Amino acid sequence: MPVLGHTQYGKAEVRVVRVYRDREPHEIADHNVSVALSGDFTDTHLTGDNTRVLTTDAVKNTVNAFAKEAGDAARTPEVFGLELARHFTGVPQVSRVRVGIETYPWRRLEHAGTPHPHAFARDGGHVRTTTVTRTTGGDEWVTSGVTGLVVLKTTDSEFHSFYTDRYTTLAETTDRVMATEVTAQWWHAEPPGDWNASYPQVIDTMTSAFAGHHSLALQQTLYEMGTQVLTAEPGIGEIRFSLPNKHHFLLDLSPFGLKNPGEVFHADDRPYGLIEGTVRRDDTTDPGPAFDPGQGW
Amino acid sequence: MPVLGHTQYGKAEVRVVRVYRDREPHEIADHNVSVALSGDFTDTHLTGDNTRVLTTDAVKNTVNAFAKEAGDAARTPEVFGLELARHFTGVPQVSRVRVGIETYPWRRLEHAGTPHPHAFARDGGHVRTTTVTRTTGGDEWVTSGVTGLVVLKTTDSEFHSFYTDRYTTLAETTDRVMATEVTAQWWHAEPPGDWNASYPQVIDTMTSAFAGHHSLALQQTLYEMGTQVLTAEPGIGEIRFSLPNKHHFLLDLSPFGLKNPGEVFHADDRPYGLIEGTVRRDDTTDPGPAFDPGQGW
Amino acid sequence: MPVLGHTQYGKAEVRVVRVYRDREPHEIADHNVSVALSGDFTDTHLTGDNTRVLTTDAVKNTVNAFAKEAGDAARTPEVFGLELARHFTGVPQVSRVRVGIETYPWRRLEHAGTPHPHAFARDGGHVRTTTVTRTTGGDEWVTSGVTGLVVLKTTDSEFHSFYTDRYTTLAETTDRVMATEVTAQWWHAEPPGDWNASYPQVIDTMTSAFAGHHSLALQQTLYEMGTQVLTAEPGIGEIRFSLPNKHHFLLDLSPFGLKNPGEVFHADDRPYGLIEGTVRRDDTTDPGPAFDPGQGW
Amino acid sequence: MPVLGHTQYGKAEVRVVRVYRDREPHEIADHNVSVALSGDFTDTHLTGDNTRVLTTDAVKNTVNAFAKEAGDAARTPEVFGLELARHFTGVPQVSRVRVGIETYPWRRLEHAGTPHPHAFARDGGHVRTTTVTRTTGGDEWVTSGVTGLVVLKTTDSEFHSFYTDRYTTLAETTDRVMATEVTAQWWHAEPPGDWNASYPQVIDTMTSAFAGHHSLALQQTLYEMGTQVLTAEPGIGEIRFSLPNKHHFLLDLSPFGLKNPGEVFHADDRPYGLIEGTVRRDDTTDPGPAFDPGQGW
């Protein structure tokens, strides 16, 4: 007989922009907030009885209202997410809340040679991500992350001595272009003192590791980046990476009488290698649902 | 101390098109194949020793070669995926394989009033999805699915009598437009006799349920769709849905002296409600890793 | 000295959905409407004096209100566009209006084996486009068009005997897969009797021509498609095509001991050939601004 | 009778990456190049006779080969485009060439506190664009441009005293958030001394104008930005802007007992105002085909 399994629901992609204009210069926080609620919502599925359903419209209203009520806390996505999660676990029929936030960076524009107090440009390089998971028992898990961080090195990357089978035709190389678009997410076993300081420190550690590492495989680079982040940030218990290998293929220019000693490449779209991996601290507790999006697929 | 956790890697988005031209009319199979391998790949992460690494280039070659070698099997994504998965679990250091396939539907074009044997148009309505997960022990899990299936009903949808809190301002309604873009995935506890017949049957059952159901909540519609699919297809053990509520807001035309009795709507982009849920058979075994993408986030 | 040149402004992408529920079965019209106004708007640019500026918010309101006021006319994008254009050229300071509409097709869902009167699925194959340009003198130009129409033929396509230079390495072929994603726009020198009948007839003529034509170059196919449309539809004065050559590269499977006689292809994303061309009637007047988006780049 | 009108063809989106590794630190140029050729190509359309058709594959090869042959010139998209255009107008049957280039900016990564000689991150803020148009007569037109430059000001923007009609409901405001995503293209009546210095100067002038201007309408801001660019760069003859008004709607938080004095906004996706305009120098010659994409729609 068909029965109801796991469910969750909420409002996705609430695009709330908070302006701080009670100070000079003005500041801005630009978030895309998604909230997923789990709990005792069987009735609405089985009979359409919505008595226990907090509307997704109210979820949206709450996000917007908290952008005001939270005051300065709305500048820090991890804290903003925690305040929202604590609110929603107070709804009686909710047992678990997951708040996901994408935060878009802005930089201050210059005018007449000095930073302007009211004007900004979107800094498109990458997006900061946050997830907060909270259960009614009061347990909380916070991850921070990044997406869209494209990095490339022009040398210091080899790939050879690999396993071969009858479908292997790849040539070995001791010098290639390596590029990837980093998606990463790290779980704070202990919260840092300052969330807004921690995030750029992790990005700096990660990109510095990418830059300085002589790579024999993208997998090795991944592990190096993870290891350096965990070493630099003792509160981080685990970090997960998804690294597409953005292939740059050396072009054969010999038909045109040209040599190409690692100078001209075709940046291909698809297919791409996809390298995923986790680096964790061996003395940390289990991350529980920190990385669990809830629906499981 | 940092240690390596779960890893997987492979080639993503191999865009292989198989033409069957040894028959009249010609046929076409259009797949986007991604393969993820897990197993004994610690060395490449820790030391850059690639001795055990099957290159992602070889993974791509294998997908392309199998599109030829598999013959007619490449027309059926579930079977194509199984053949690939069985091959890759034969690579010694691999313990688990996950093959994901997106299959793009094409319809035959007409010429001079009759179906043309060699010409096709992409049927953009929705994309058929398949995942095959296989472990070296020989256990196999197959899911089929759909993404991009946009459906809408102009009436027969109510939403009222819901829970209210201080952030609730939504008006109740007994007649609204309901629309969603169905992403669904169902696990075959038992394989159907004919995969290529099973898929359109599930889609028909799902859309017929959506059409015929008088809805009190999108959650109730989700459960109805899932229940009808499980009832019609006894081999399906579990189905999971992700249903964005694509809001159509009734426009207030009264400032222009116009009534709007459910006729003119604004189709909004963001935010959207996101309703997710599972319907499973109560006498089926656990789906195991059938829905597990591997990296867990 | 800097001076103001051509300007235009308006509201873009008004997503209005019109439901016809005063009949059984219900019908639906789903439009994405953009309006651009040109005229005497110098003051707002030079001094910020908005006295003559009809707000883009009012433009949006007008589109929405007309979806009600136009009644059945809103089902036909060309007529809906004409009504909007005639309204906006009545705004005193406007000298030229351009209305662009994307119309999304829906098909009726089945329930219990019969078409359901209230339920639909988006028919994602392609999007119908319309532009109406009107000047205050009362001149009107209407184009219809299509975008996203992906077609492919598995044979009946050759490409050889081409010009060669020192950068030419392409092999000649007498049998290849040819695929393109048709964007086309045709100008009605005379309006057809029934716009909603004309559109599918043009699509059928175009795809039938694509299917039946033995192609020596995508350029030749383009000309054949245009010629057949103009021949079948005497009111159409000119048709313009933009045809990306979606390359399907025959894969070399010989390293794996496999022959590949036109069976397995890689569908590449970029780069792509881009073939653009116009077919017009030699006895038709100039299309004037029919194809002119206004800003000129 | 149907006849052939204007045509053009070429290869679009050649993704060529040039690495300069003969110096320390390494440098990188990352281009997306599209080439469109017009000329005597009637035969291929009418009869499939390709005798005069330079293949689009050869066009791609030429772009790639020139990335090597052009040496340092490939670092400057305007110069790279000019070299390509001069080459292609040397093909006998070509009468006009248009080269379009998107150039992706990269910034150097740091490692151990110093800039790393071989590692980069994509600087996603905006994309530099270039077009070069050349005819066989030797006339050349070069435009530079930008796309994806998102800017926002938190105050110093008013919008009121506008024209009203029966569809106008917008409230007047003396303080709003103004945001836009700048697409601009400027024609060099005279080439600057240093293309790679000119581009950031124009961006700086444009964003400084946006920041410092007290705006009564986005149209006025557009004109101010254009005027300041033309004033600062005497070689630029004309600049064209396309400025979507990315609406930030002040949220009504009063149902929740909250005031919202310009602090919390909803960033809406669609519809959006679209403001387009040209600022030109009154003593400059006509830009000719500088802004003309060729196919005219």
mmCIF file of N, CA and C in Angstrom, chain D residues 75-78 128 144 186 188 192-205 233 236:
data_model
loop_
_atom_site.group_PDB
_atom_site.id
_atom_site.type_symbol
_atom_site.label_atom_id
_atom_site.label_comp_id
_atom_site.label_asym_id
_atom_site.label_seq_id
_atom_site.Cartn_x
_atom_site.Cartn_y
_atom_site.Cartn_z
ATOM 1 N N ARG D 75 46.730 39.722 -26.570
ATOM 2 C CA ARG D 75 46.359 40.202 -25.235
ATOM 3 C C ARG D 75 45.356 41.350 -25.307
ATOM 4 N N THR D 76 45.246 41.999 -26.428
ATOM 5 C CA THR D 76 44.399 43.179 -26.579
ATOM 6 C C THR D 76 43.283 42.853 -27.570
ATOM 7 N N PRO D 77 42.061 42.704 -27.095
ATOM 8 C CA PRO D 77 41.012 42.195 -27.995
ATOM 9 C C PRO D 77 40.789 43.074 -29.216
ATOM 10 N N GLU D 78 40.910 44.397 -29.066
ATOM 11 C CA GLU D 78 40.693 45.272 -30.214
ATOM 12 C C GLU D 78 41.741 45.009 -31.292
ATOM 13 N N ARG D 128 34.391 42.231 -20.770
ATOM 14 C CA ARG D 128 34.799 43.242 -21.746
ATOM 15 C C ARG D 128 34.421 42.760 -23.141
ATOM 16 N N SER D 144 34.398 49.214 -28.339
ATOM 17 C CA SER D 144 34.670 48.491 -27.099
ATOM 18 C C SER D 144 33.400 48.543 -26.263
ATOM 19 N N TRP D 186 30.943 51.471 -27.028
ATOM 20 C CA TRP D 186 31.358 52.789 -27.494
ATOM 21 C C TRP D 186 32.252 52.646 -28.724
ATOM 22 N N HIS D 188 35.081 53.989 -31.272
ATOM 23 C CA HIS D 188 36.287 54.803 -31.279
ATOM 24 C C HIS D 188 36.392 55.520 -32.629
ATOM 25 N N PRO D 192 42.471 54.916 -29.350
ATOM 26 C CA PRO D 192 43.251 55.460 -28.232
ATOM 27 C C PRO D 192 44.697 55.009 -28.356
ATOM 28 N N GLY D 193 45.568 55.640 -27.644
ATOM 29 C CA GLY D 193 46.967 55.225 -27.682
ATOM 30 C C GLY D 193 47.146 53.806 -27.150
ATOM 31 N N ASP D 194 46.410 53.459 -26.107
ATOM 32 C CA ASP D 194 46.578 52.164 -25.442
ATOM 33 C C ASP D 194 45.191 51.598 -25.137
ATOM 34 N N TRP D 195 44.804 50.586 -25.926
ATOM 35 C CA TRP D 195 43.460 50.016 -25.760
ATOM 36 C C TRP D 195 43.275 49.467 -24.354
ATOM 37 N N ASN D 196 44.295 48.815 -23.835
ATOM 38 C CA ASN D 196 44.134 48.179 -22.527
ATOM 39 C C ASN D 196 44.138 49.177 -21.382
ATOM 40 N N ALA D 197 44.569 50.403 -21.641
ATOM 41 C CA ALA D 197 44.423 51.475 -20.639
ATOM 42 C C ALA D 197 43.080 52.167 -20.814
ATOM 43 N N SER D 198 42.617 52.275 -22.046
ATOM 44 C CA SER D 198 41.367 52.984 -22.313
ATOM 45 C C SER D 198 40.172 52.314 -21.649
ATOM 46 N N TYR D 199 40.141 50.972 -21.753
ATOM 47 C CA TYR D 199 38.959 50.258 -21.241
ATOM 48 C C TYR D 199 38.707 50.523 -19.754
ATOM 49 N N PRO D 200 39.677 50.291 -18.875
ATOM 50 C CA PRO D 200 39.373 50.560 -17.459
ATOM 51 C C PRO D 200 39.103 52.031 -17.173
ATOM 52 N N GLN D 201 39.693 52.929 -17.975
ATOM 53 C CA GLN D 201 39.378 54.354 -17.772
ATOM 54 C C GLN D 201 37.896 54.625 -18.056
ATOM 55 N N VAL D 202 37.375 54.035 -19.120
ATOM 56 C CA VAL D 202 35.958 54.245 -19.431
ATOM 57 C C VAL D 202 35.078 53.665 -18.331
ATOM 58 N N ILE D 203 35.434 52.462 -17.874
ATOM 59 C CA ILE D 203 34.643 51.842 -16.792
ATOM 60 C C ILE D 203 34.684 52.744 -15.555
ATOM 61 N N ASP D 204 35.844 53.256 -15.229
ATOM 62 C CA ASP D 204 35.958 54.117 -14.046
ATOM 63 C C ASP D 204 35.137 55.392 -14.215
ATOM 64 N N THR D 205 35.207 55.992 -15.387
ATOM 65 C CA THR D 205 34.436 57.219 -15.622
ATOM 66 C C THR D 205 32.944 56.950 -15.501
ATOM 67 N N GLU D 233 37.112 61.045 -22.841
ATOM 68 C CA GLU D 233 37.816 60.283 -23.880
ATOM 69 C C GLU D 233 37.521 60.935 -25.238
ATOM 70 N N ILE D 236 36.425 58.898 -28.461
ATOM 71 C CA ILE D 236 35.167 58.148 -28.555
ATOM 72 C C ILE D 236 34.112 59.025 -29.199
#
